[in-house]
mmCIF file of C-alpha atoms and ligand atoms in Angstrom:
data_model
loop_
_atom_site.group_PDB
_atom_site.id
_atom_site.type_symbol
_atom_site.label_atom_id
_atom_site.label_comp_id
_atom_site.label_asym_id
_atom_site.label_seq_id
_atom_site.Cartn_x
_atom_site.Cartn_y
_atom_site.Cartn_z
ATOM 1 C CA UNK A 1 95.625 128.910 55.199
ATOM 2 C CA UNK A 2 97.353 130.189 58.356
ATOM 3 C CA UNK A 3 96.571 133.831 57.438
ATOM 4 C CA UNK A 4 92.835 133.019 57.274
ATOM 5 C CA UNK A 5 92.771 132.279 60.980
ATOM 6 C CA UNK A 6 91.907 134.983 63.433
ATOM 7 C CA UNK A 7 94.449 135.843 66.083
ATOM 8 C CA UNK A 8 92.400 133.925 68.645
ATOM 9 C CA UNK A 9 92.305 130.815 66.478
ATOM 10 C CA UNK A 10 96.049 130.956 65.978
ATOM 11 C CA UNK A 11 96.579 131.202 69.720
ATOM 12 C CA UNK A 12 94.253 128.262 70.355
ATOM 13 C CA UNK A 13 96.035 126.249 67.663
ATOM 14 C CA UNK A 14 99.443 127.037 69.122
ATOM 15 C CA UNK A 15 98.297 126.126 72.624
ATOM 16 C CA UNK A 16 96.884 122.827 71.374
ATOM 17 C CA UNK A 17 100.124 122.096 69.541
ATOM 18 C CA UNK A 18 102.176 122.933 72.630
ATOM 19 C CA UNK A 19 99.984 120.640 74.739
ATOM 20 C CA UNK A 20 100.523 117.753 72.344
ATOM 21 C CA UNK A 21 104.273 118.367 72.326
ATOM 22 C CA UNK A 22 104.275 118.543 76.131
ATOM 23 C CA UNK A 23 102.302 115.274 76.410
ATOM 24 C CA UNK A 24 104.669 113.465 74.059
ATOM 25 C CA UNK A 25 107.686 114.760 75.974
ATOM 26 C CA UNK A 26 106.194 113.832 79.347
ATOM 27 C CA UNK A 27 105.606 110.336 78.004
ATOM 28 C CA UNK A 28 109.224 110.079 76.890
ATOM 29 C CA UNK A 29 110.443 111.466 80.196
ATOM 30 C CA UNK A 30 108.353 109.049 82.256
ATOM 31 C CA UNK A 31 109.480 106.185 80.080
ATOM 32 C CA UNK A 32 113.116 107.256 80.339
ATOM 33 C CA UNK A 33 112.918 107.591 84.087
ATOM 34 C CA UNK A 34 111.127 104.225 84.215
ATOM 35 C CA UNK A 35 108.161 104.973 86.436
ATOM 36 C CA UNK A 36 107.315 101.313 85.977
ATOM 37 C CA UNK A 37 110.432 100.457 87.930
ATOM 38 C CA UNK A 38 109.009 101.167 91.326
ATOM 39 C CA UNK A 39 107.251 97.940 92.187
ATOM 40 C CA UNK A 40 108.200 96.724 95.675
ATOM 41 C CA UNK A 41 111.249 94.442 95.779
ATOM 42 C CA UNK A 42 112.692 92.219 98.481
ATOM 43 C CA UNK A 43 115.544 93.943 100.344
ATOM 44 C CA UNK A 44 118.756 91.923 100.634
ATOM 45 C CA UNK A 45 122.390 91.973 101.661
ATOM 46 C CA UNK A 46 124.759 92.386 98.723
ATOM 47 C CA UNK A 47 127.965 91.998 100.760
ATOM 48 C CA UNK A 48 129.104 92.843 104.279
ATOM 49 C CA UNK A 49 127.348 96.026 105.420
ATOM 50 C CA UNK A 50 126.052 96.861 101.919
ATOM 51 C CA UNK A 51 122.342 96.237 101.240
ATOM 52 C CA UNK A 52 119.772 96.747 98.501
ATOM 53 C CA UNK A 53 116.688 98.631 99.728
ATOM 54 C CA UNK A 54 115.254 99.991 96.461
ATOM 55 C CA UNK A 55 112.311 99.096 94.253
ATOM 56 C CA UNK A 56 112.457 96.606 91.376
ATOM 57 C CA UNK A 57 114.272 99.085 89.128
ATOM 58 C CA UNK A 58 114.600 102.433 90.902
ATOM 59 C CA UNK A 59 117.559 101.635 93.113
ATOM 60 C CA UNK A 60 118.419 102.615 96.689
ATOM 61 C CA UNK A 61 121.228 101.289 98.854
ATOM 62 C CA UNK A 62 121.914 101.078 102.574
ATOM 63 C CA UNK A 63 125.425 100.992 104.019
ATOM 64 C CA UNK A 64 125.358 100.315 107.739
ATOM 65 C CA UNK A 65 127.866 101.286 110.407
ATOM 66 C CA UNK A 66 128.228 101.565 114.188
ATOM 67 C CA UNK A 67 128.142 105.386 114.115
ATOM 68 C CA UNK A 68 125.253 105.692 111.683
ATOM 69 C CA UNK A 69 124.048 104.418 108.341
ATOM 70 C CA UNK A 70 124.163 105.836 104.836
ATOM 71 C CA UNK A 71 121.332 105.690 102.293
ATOM 72 C CA UNK A 72 122.165 106.300 98.642
ATOM 73 C CA UNK A 73 119.179 107.625 96.616
ATOM 74 C CA UNK A 74 115.564 108.125 97.559
ATOM 75 C CA UNK A 75 113.609 106.960 94.502
ATOM 76 C CA UNK A 76 110.426 108.881 93.712
ATOM 77 C CA UNK A 77 108.543 110.462 96.615
ATOM 78 C CA UNK A 78 106.308 107.364 96.501
ATOM 79 C CA UNK A 79 109.322 105.003 96.584
ATOM 80 C CA UNK A 80 110.584 106.419 99.890
ATOM 81 C CA UNK A 81 108.028 104.535 102.074
ATOM 82 C CA UNK A 82 109.115 101.295 100.336
ATOM 83 C CA UNK A 83 112.749 102.107 101.092
ATOM 84 C CA UNK A 84 111.898 102.720 104.745
ATOM 85 C CA UNK A 85 109.939 99.452 104.928
ATOM 86 C CA UNK A 86 112.942 97.647 103.412
ATOM 87 C CA UNK A 87 115.326 99.181 105.957
ATOM 88 C CA UNK A 88 113.022 98.068 108.787
ATOM 89 C CA UNK A 89 112.653 94.585 107.283
ATOM 90 C CA UNK A 90 116.436 94.178 107.336
ATOM 91 C CA UNK A 91 116.348 95.009 111.044
ATOM 92 C CA UNK A 92 117.683 98.567 110.905
ATOM 93 C CA UNK A 93 116.185 101.802 112.225
ATOM 94 C CA UNK A 94 115.595 104.724 109.843
ATOM 95 C CA UNK A 95 116.551 107.022 112.746
ATOM 96 C CA UNK A 96 120.090 105.582 112.603
ATOM 97 C CA UNK A 97 120.490 106.792 109.011
ATOM 98 C CA UNK A 98 122.760 109.830 109.387
ATOM 99 C CA UNK A 99 123.903 110.452 105.809
ATOM 100 C CA UNK A 100 121.852 110.723 102.621
ATOM 101 C CA UNK A 101 123.557 110.657 99.229
ATOM 102 C CA UNK A 102 122.272 110.972 95.671
ATOM 103 C CA UNK A 103 123.314 109.758 92.241
ATOM 104 C CA UNK A 104 121.456 112.434 90.301
ATOM 105 C CA UNK A 105 118.502 114.719 91.037
ATOM 106 C CA UNK A 106 115.906 113.562 88.504
ATOM 107 C CA UNK A 107 112.607 112.655 90.228
ATOM 108 C CA UNK A 108 113.330 108.895 90.150
ATOM 109 C CA UNK A 109 116.403 109.252 92.401
ATOM 110 C CA UNK A 110 116.066 112.633 94.125
ATOM 111 C CA UNK A 111 112.305 112.723 94.624
ATOM 112 C CA UNK A 112 112.151 110.630 97.792
ATOM 113 C CA UNK A 113 115.106 112.180 99.624
ATOM 114 C CA UNK A 114 112.967 114.749 101.455
ATOM 115 C CA UNK A 115 110.707 112.015 102.843
ATOM 116 C CA UNK A 116 113.774 110.028 103.980
ATOM 117 C CA UNK A 117 115.340 113.165 105.427
ATOM 118 C CA UNK A 118 112.210 114.018 107.426
ATOM 119 C CA UNK A 119 111.931 110.485 108.794
ATOM 120 C CA UNK A 120 115.616 110.134 109.699
ATOM 121 C CA UNK A 121 116.928 113.645 110.354
ATOM 122 C CA UNK A 122 119.945 112.632 108.231
ATOM 123 C CA UNK A 123 122.288 115.139 106.581
ATOM 124 C CA UNK A 124 122.110 115.305 102.793
ATOM 125 C CA UNK A 125 125.316 115.658 100.784
ATOM 126 C CA UNK A 126 125.313 116.628 97.103
ATOM 127 C CA UNK A 127 127.543 117.893 94.302
ATOM 128 C CA UNK A 128 127.087 121.595 93.477
ATOM 129 C CA UNK A 129 124.949 121.050 90.377
ATOM 130 C CA UNK A 130 122.841 118.350 92.032
ATOM 131 C CA UNK A 131 122.461 120.438 95.192
ATOM 132 C CA UNK A 132 120.876 123.308 93.265
ATOM 133 C CA UNK A 133 118.382 120.938 91.691
ATOM 134 C CA UNK A 134 117.562 118.963 94.864
ATOM 135 C CA UNK A 135 117.065 122.165 96.839
ATOM 136 C CA UNK A 136 114.643 123.511 94.244
ATOM 137 C CA UNK A 137 112.520 120.365 94.117
ATOM 138 C CA UNK A 138 113.903 119.028 90.847
ATOM 139 C CA UNK A 139 114.340 122.173 88.790
ATOM 140 C CA UNK A 140 117.211 121.935 86.314
ATOM 141 C CA UNK A 141 118.183 124.616 83.763
ATOM 142 C CA UNK A 142 119.298 121.880 81.324
ATOM 143 C CA UNK A 143 115.826 120.351 81.073
ATOM 144 C CA UNK A 144 113.936 121.548 77.987
ATOM 145 C CA UNK A 145 111.386 124.236 78.642
ATOM 146 C CA UNK A 146 108.023 122.398 78.372
ATOM 147 C CA UNK A 147 109.222 119.822 80.909
ATOM 148 C CA UNK A 148 110.773 122.499 83.075
ATOM 149 C CA UNK A 149 107.410 124.275 83.157
ATOM 150 C CA UNK A 150 105.854 121.036 84.397
ATOM 151 C CA UNK A 151 108.468 120.921 87.169
ATOM 152 C CA UNK A 152 107.615 124.519 88.092
ATOM 153 C CA UNK A 153 103.896 123.769 88.375
ATOM 154 C CA UNK A 154 104.570 120.661 90.437
ATOM 155 C CA UNK A 155 103.612 117.938 87.944
ATOM 156 C CA UNK A 156 107.167 116.588 87.598
ATOM 157 C CA UNK A 157 108.823 118.235 90.584
ATOM 158 C CA UNK A 158 109.120 116.920 94.117
ATOM 159 C CA UNK A 159 109.333 118.351 97.634
ATOM 160 C CA UNK A 160 112.510 120.429 97.910
ATOM 161 C CA UNK A 161 115.253 118.756 99.921
ATOM 162 C CA UNK A 162 117.481 120.468 102.477
ATOM 163 C CA UNK A 163 121.048 120.087 101.216
ATOM 164 C CA UNK A 164 123.333 120.200 104.271
ATOM 165 C CA UNK A 165 126.720 119.798 102.589
ATOM 166 C CA UNK A 166 128.184 120.238 99.126
ATOM 167 C CA UNK A 167 131.167 118.155 98.077
ATOM 168 C CA UNK A 168 133.754 118.467 95.332
ATOM 169 C CA UNK A 169 134.884 115.801 92.888
ATOM 170 C CA UNK A 170 137.110 113.304 94.719
ATOM 171 C CA UNK A 171 135.912 114.196 98.235
ATOM 172 C CA UNK A 172 135.355 111.343 100.675
ATOM 173 C CA UNK A 173 132.288 111.347 102.934
ATOM 174 C CA UNK A 174 132.993 109.550 106.226
ATOM 175 C CA UNK A 175 130.851 108.306 109.071
ATOM 176 C CA UNK A 176 132.576 105.954 111.512
ATOM 177 C CA UNK A 177 134.386 103.299 109.476
ATOM 178 C CA UNK A 178 132.337 104.018 106.327
ATOM 179 C CA UNK A 179 134.125 106.043 103.649
ATOM 180 C CA UNK A 180 132.517 106.807 100.296
ATOM 181 C CA UNK A 181 134.404 108.701 97.604
ATOM 182 C CA UNK A 182 132.448 110.939 95.234
ATOM 183 C CA UNK A 183 133.285 110.929 91.517
ATOM 184 C CA UNK A 184 131.409 113.548 89.539
ATOM 185 C CA UNK A 185 130.694 111.651 86.333
ATOM 186 C CA UNK A 186 128.681 114.280 84.500
ATOM 187 C CA UNK A 187 126.717 113.615 81.333
ATOM 188 C CA UNK A 188 123.270 112.373 82.266
ATOM 189 C CA UNK A 189 123.158 115.519 84.401
ATOM 190 C CA UNK A 190 125.936 117.986 85.260
ATOM 191 C CA UNK A 191 126.234 116.838 88.867
ATOM 192 C CA UNK A 192 125.789 113.100 88.272
ATOM 193 C CA UNK A 193 127.764 111.394 91.033
ATOM 194 C CA UNK A 194 129.259 107.909 91.031
ATOM 195 C CA UNK A 195 130.456 106.496 94.346
ATOM 196 C CA UNK A 196 133.298 104.143 95.191
ATOM 197 C CA UNK A 197 133.777 102.498 98.574
ATOM 198 C CA UNK A 198 135.289 99.408 100.134
ATOM 199 C CA UNK A 199 133.057 96.829 101.811
ATOM 200 C CA UNK A 200 134.451 94.288 104.245
ATOM 201 C CA UNK A 201 132.819 90.894 103.810
ATOM 202 C CA UNK A 202 134.187 88.391 106.327
ATOM 203 C CA UNK A 203 137.896 88.052 105.495
ATOM 204 C CA UNK A 204 137.936 89.983 102.243
ATOM 205 C CA UNK A 205 137.588 93.613 101.235
ATOM 206 C CA UNK A 206 135.565 94.225 98.085
ATOM 207 C CA UNK A 207 135.624 97.412 96.023
ATOM 208 C CA UNK A 208 132.158 98.691 95.176
ATOM 209 C CA UNK A 209 131.319 101.220 92.455
ATOM 210 C CA UNK A 210 127.873 102.766 92.222
ATOM 211 C CA UNK A 211 127.690 104.293 88.748
ATOM 212 C CA UNK A 212 125.514 107.294 88.016
ATOM 213 C CA UNK A 213 123.353 106.667 84.930
ATOM 214 C CA UNK A 214 125.527 107.198 81.824
ATOM 215 C CA UNK A 215 122.679 107.531 79.298
ATOM 216 C CA UNK A 216 121.591 110.869 77.889
ATOM 217 C CA UNK A 217 117.961 111.954 77.731
ATOM 218 C CA UNK A 218 116.686 113.947 74.741
ATOM 219 C CA UNK A 219 114.964 116.164 77.285
ATOM 220 C CA UNK A 220 118.121 116.955 79.269
ATOM 221 C CA UNK A 221 120.946 118.337 77.133
ATOM 222 C CA UNK A 222 123.722 120.888 77.682
ATOM 223 C CA UNK A 223 126.657 122.182 75.607
ATOM 224 C CA UNK A 224 129.552 120.457 77.427
ATOM 225 C CA UNK A 225 127.712 117.152 77.625
ATOM 226 C CA UNK A 226 129.764 115.162 75.099
ATOM 227 C CA UNK A 227 133.078 116.280 76.650
ATOM 228 C CA UNK A 228 131.742 115.470 80.123
ATOM 229 C CA UNK A 229 130.761 111.978 79.003
ATOM 230 C CA UNK A 230 134.220 111.356 77.526
ATOM 231 C CA UNK A 231 135.757 112.315 80.838
ATOM 232 C CA UNK A 232 133.245 110.294 82.868
ATOM 233 C CA UNK A 233 133.961 107.146 80.858
ATOM 234 C CA UNK A 234 137.695 107.650 81.429
ATOM 235 C CA UNK A 235 137.126 108.133 85.174
ATOM 236 C CA UNK A 236 134.884 105.065 85.478
ATOM 237 C CA UNK A 237 137.527 102.938 83.746
ATOM 238 C CA UNK A 238 140.063 103.845 86.438
ATOM 239 C CA UNK A 239 137.894 102.674 89.354
ATOM 240 C CA UNK A 240 138.521 99.170 90.631
ATOM 241 C CA UNK A 241 135.185 97.344 90.873
ATOM 242 C CA UNK A 242 134.554 93.906 92.326
ATOM 243 C CA UNK A 243 130.886 94.759 92.803
ATOM 244 C CA UNK A 244 129.126 97.340 90.652
ATOM 245 C CA UNK A 245 125.640 98.793 90.706
ATOM 246 C CA UNK A 246 123.822 101.697 89.066
ATOM 247 C CA UNK A 247 120.781 103.725 90.060
ATOM 248 C CA UNK A 248 118.582 101.581 87.784
ATOM 249 C CA UNK A 249 118.678 98.032 89.097
ATOM 250 C CA UNK A 250 117.884 96.380 85.747
ATOM 251 C CA UNK A 251 121.152 97.703 84.347
ATOM 252 C CA UNK A 252 123.298 95.703 86.775
ATOM 253 C CA UNK A 253 121.143 92.594 86.938
ATOM 254 C CA UNK A 254 119.787 93.005 90.469
ATOM 255 C CA UNK A 255 117.161 90.296 90.201
ATOM 256 C CA UNK A 256 119.333 87.771 88.366
ATOM 257 C CA UNK A 257 122.155 88.212 90.891
ATOM 258 C CA UNK A 258 119.737 88.150 93.840
ATOM 259 C CA UNK A 259 118.255 84.839 92.668
ATOM 260 C CA UNK A 260 121.703 83.355 92.009
ATOM 261 C CA UNK A 261 122.783 84.507 95.464
ATOM 262 C CA UNK A 262 120.025 82.355 97.031
ATOM 263 C CA UNK A 263 121.619 79.118 95.827
ATOM 264 C CA UNK A 264 125.305 80.102 95.653
ATOM 265 C CA UNK A 265 127.838 78.489 97.985
ATOM 266 C CA UNK A 266 128.880 82.000 98.994
ATOM 267 C CA UNK A 267 125.869 84.338 98.550
ATOM 268 C CA UNK A 268 128.181 87.285 97.806
ATOM 269 C CA UNK A 269 129.854 85.654 94.781
ATOM 270 C CA UNK A 270 127.059 86.325 92.235
ATOM 271 C CA UNK A 271 127.481 90.047 92.907
ATOM 272 C CA UNK A 272 131.180 89.974 92.080
ATOM 273 C CA UNK A 273 131.134 91.059 88.460
ATOM 274 C CA UNK A 274 134.096 93.130 87.214
ATOM 275 C CA UNK A 275 133.402 91.921 83.645
ATOM 276 C CA UNK A 276 129.836 93.273 83.849
ATOM 277 C CA UNK A 277 131.240 96.607 85.014
ATOM 278 C CA UNK A 278 133.593 96.835 82.030
ATOM 279 C CA UNK A 279 130.777 95.805 79.660
ATOM 280 C CA UNK A 280 128.555 98.545 81.089
ATOM 281 C CA UNK A 281 131.235 101.178 80.454
ATOM 282 C CA UNK A 282 131.871 99.792 76.953
ATOM 283 C CA UNK A 283 128.140 100.098 76.220
ATOM 284 C CA UNK A 284 128.132 103.665 77.555
ATOM 285 C CA UNK A 285 131.056 104.513 75.289
ATOM 286 C CA UNK A 286 129.336 102.900 72.280
ATOM 287 C CA UNK A 287 126.218 105.015 72.949
ATOM 288 C CA UNK A 288 128.367 108.121 73.039
ATOM 289 C CA UNK A 289 130.092 107.227 69.722
ATOM 290 C CA UNK A 290 126.753 106.425 68.067
ATOM 291 C CA UNK A 291 125.167 109.634 69.378
ATOM 292 C CA UNK A 292 122.357 107.623 70.918
ATOM 293 C CA UNK A 293 119.929 109.451 73.202
ATOM 294 C CA UNK A 294 117.043 108.048 75.209
HETATM 295 ZN ZN1 LIG B 1 117.913 110.746 85.339
#
């Protein structure tokens, strides 16, 4: 009956269809990026100078030092005020944050960086692919078109961040005694960055790995993605991890470990979880083999 419709009717029908498709995709996107994961959460010390300052699921971390602090990830634009309140609650000054880092530039991790940057004056470092996205307010050529259009019109985008420095895979970002090494573990996005760094806690040095999300979204695909994920899994397996986290706090058991920390003889011990790190990578590899997308 298609040919019975007038041109105008066909256009209206197509527009309606496109709207429905866009709504379904936005729903999937919001679910995948876990908008629900931005309830306020108690900030806490994980170990030494390494703190949790994120929301209940959308993670953010503070690493403090005598020459300036580092904040990893900014949450959504609306998460940033929570992150700043958490930093203040721990007794630190947002103005002493000198370095901003990012796991990946989707709105749940890159969206709040501009707010944090404006409040702190900190320098933002990003991988090449992430830098392009952060500097354009979340645009990403790998995101499927209907969603990309929503980024362009500001529904899914965020205020563009000023990227001060671009790093290459394996580069180490230093400020005072803090040294964080960037590992570009592409797959979720092309510039997805995992971070490894040592943390001194009393008389021991603990290796921390912050893993960039390893899952793949149906709305964010690119041709080299499978090969990138293979490589990323290999890279992650080589990193020594006493403590591991990811940019979604549920994935590494933030709340469970935080609660256990409250009653542990040494409050750091519940965060020491090399087995959990290996299990996370195994699960990422299983998802890749099964072709599972979110
Ligand atoms: Zn993402």
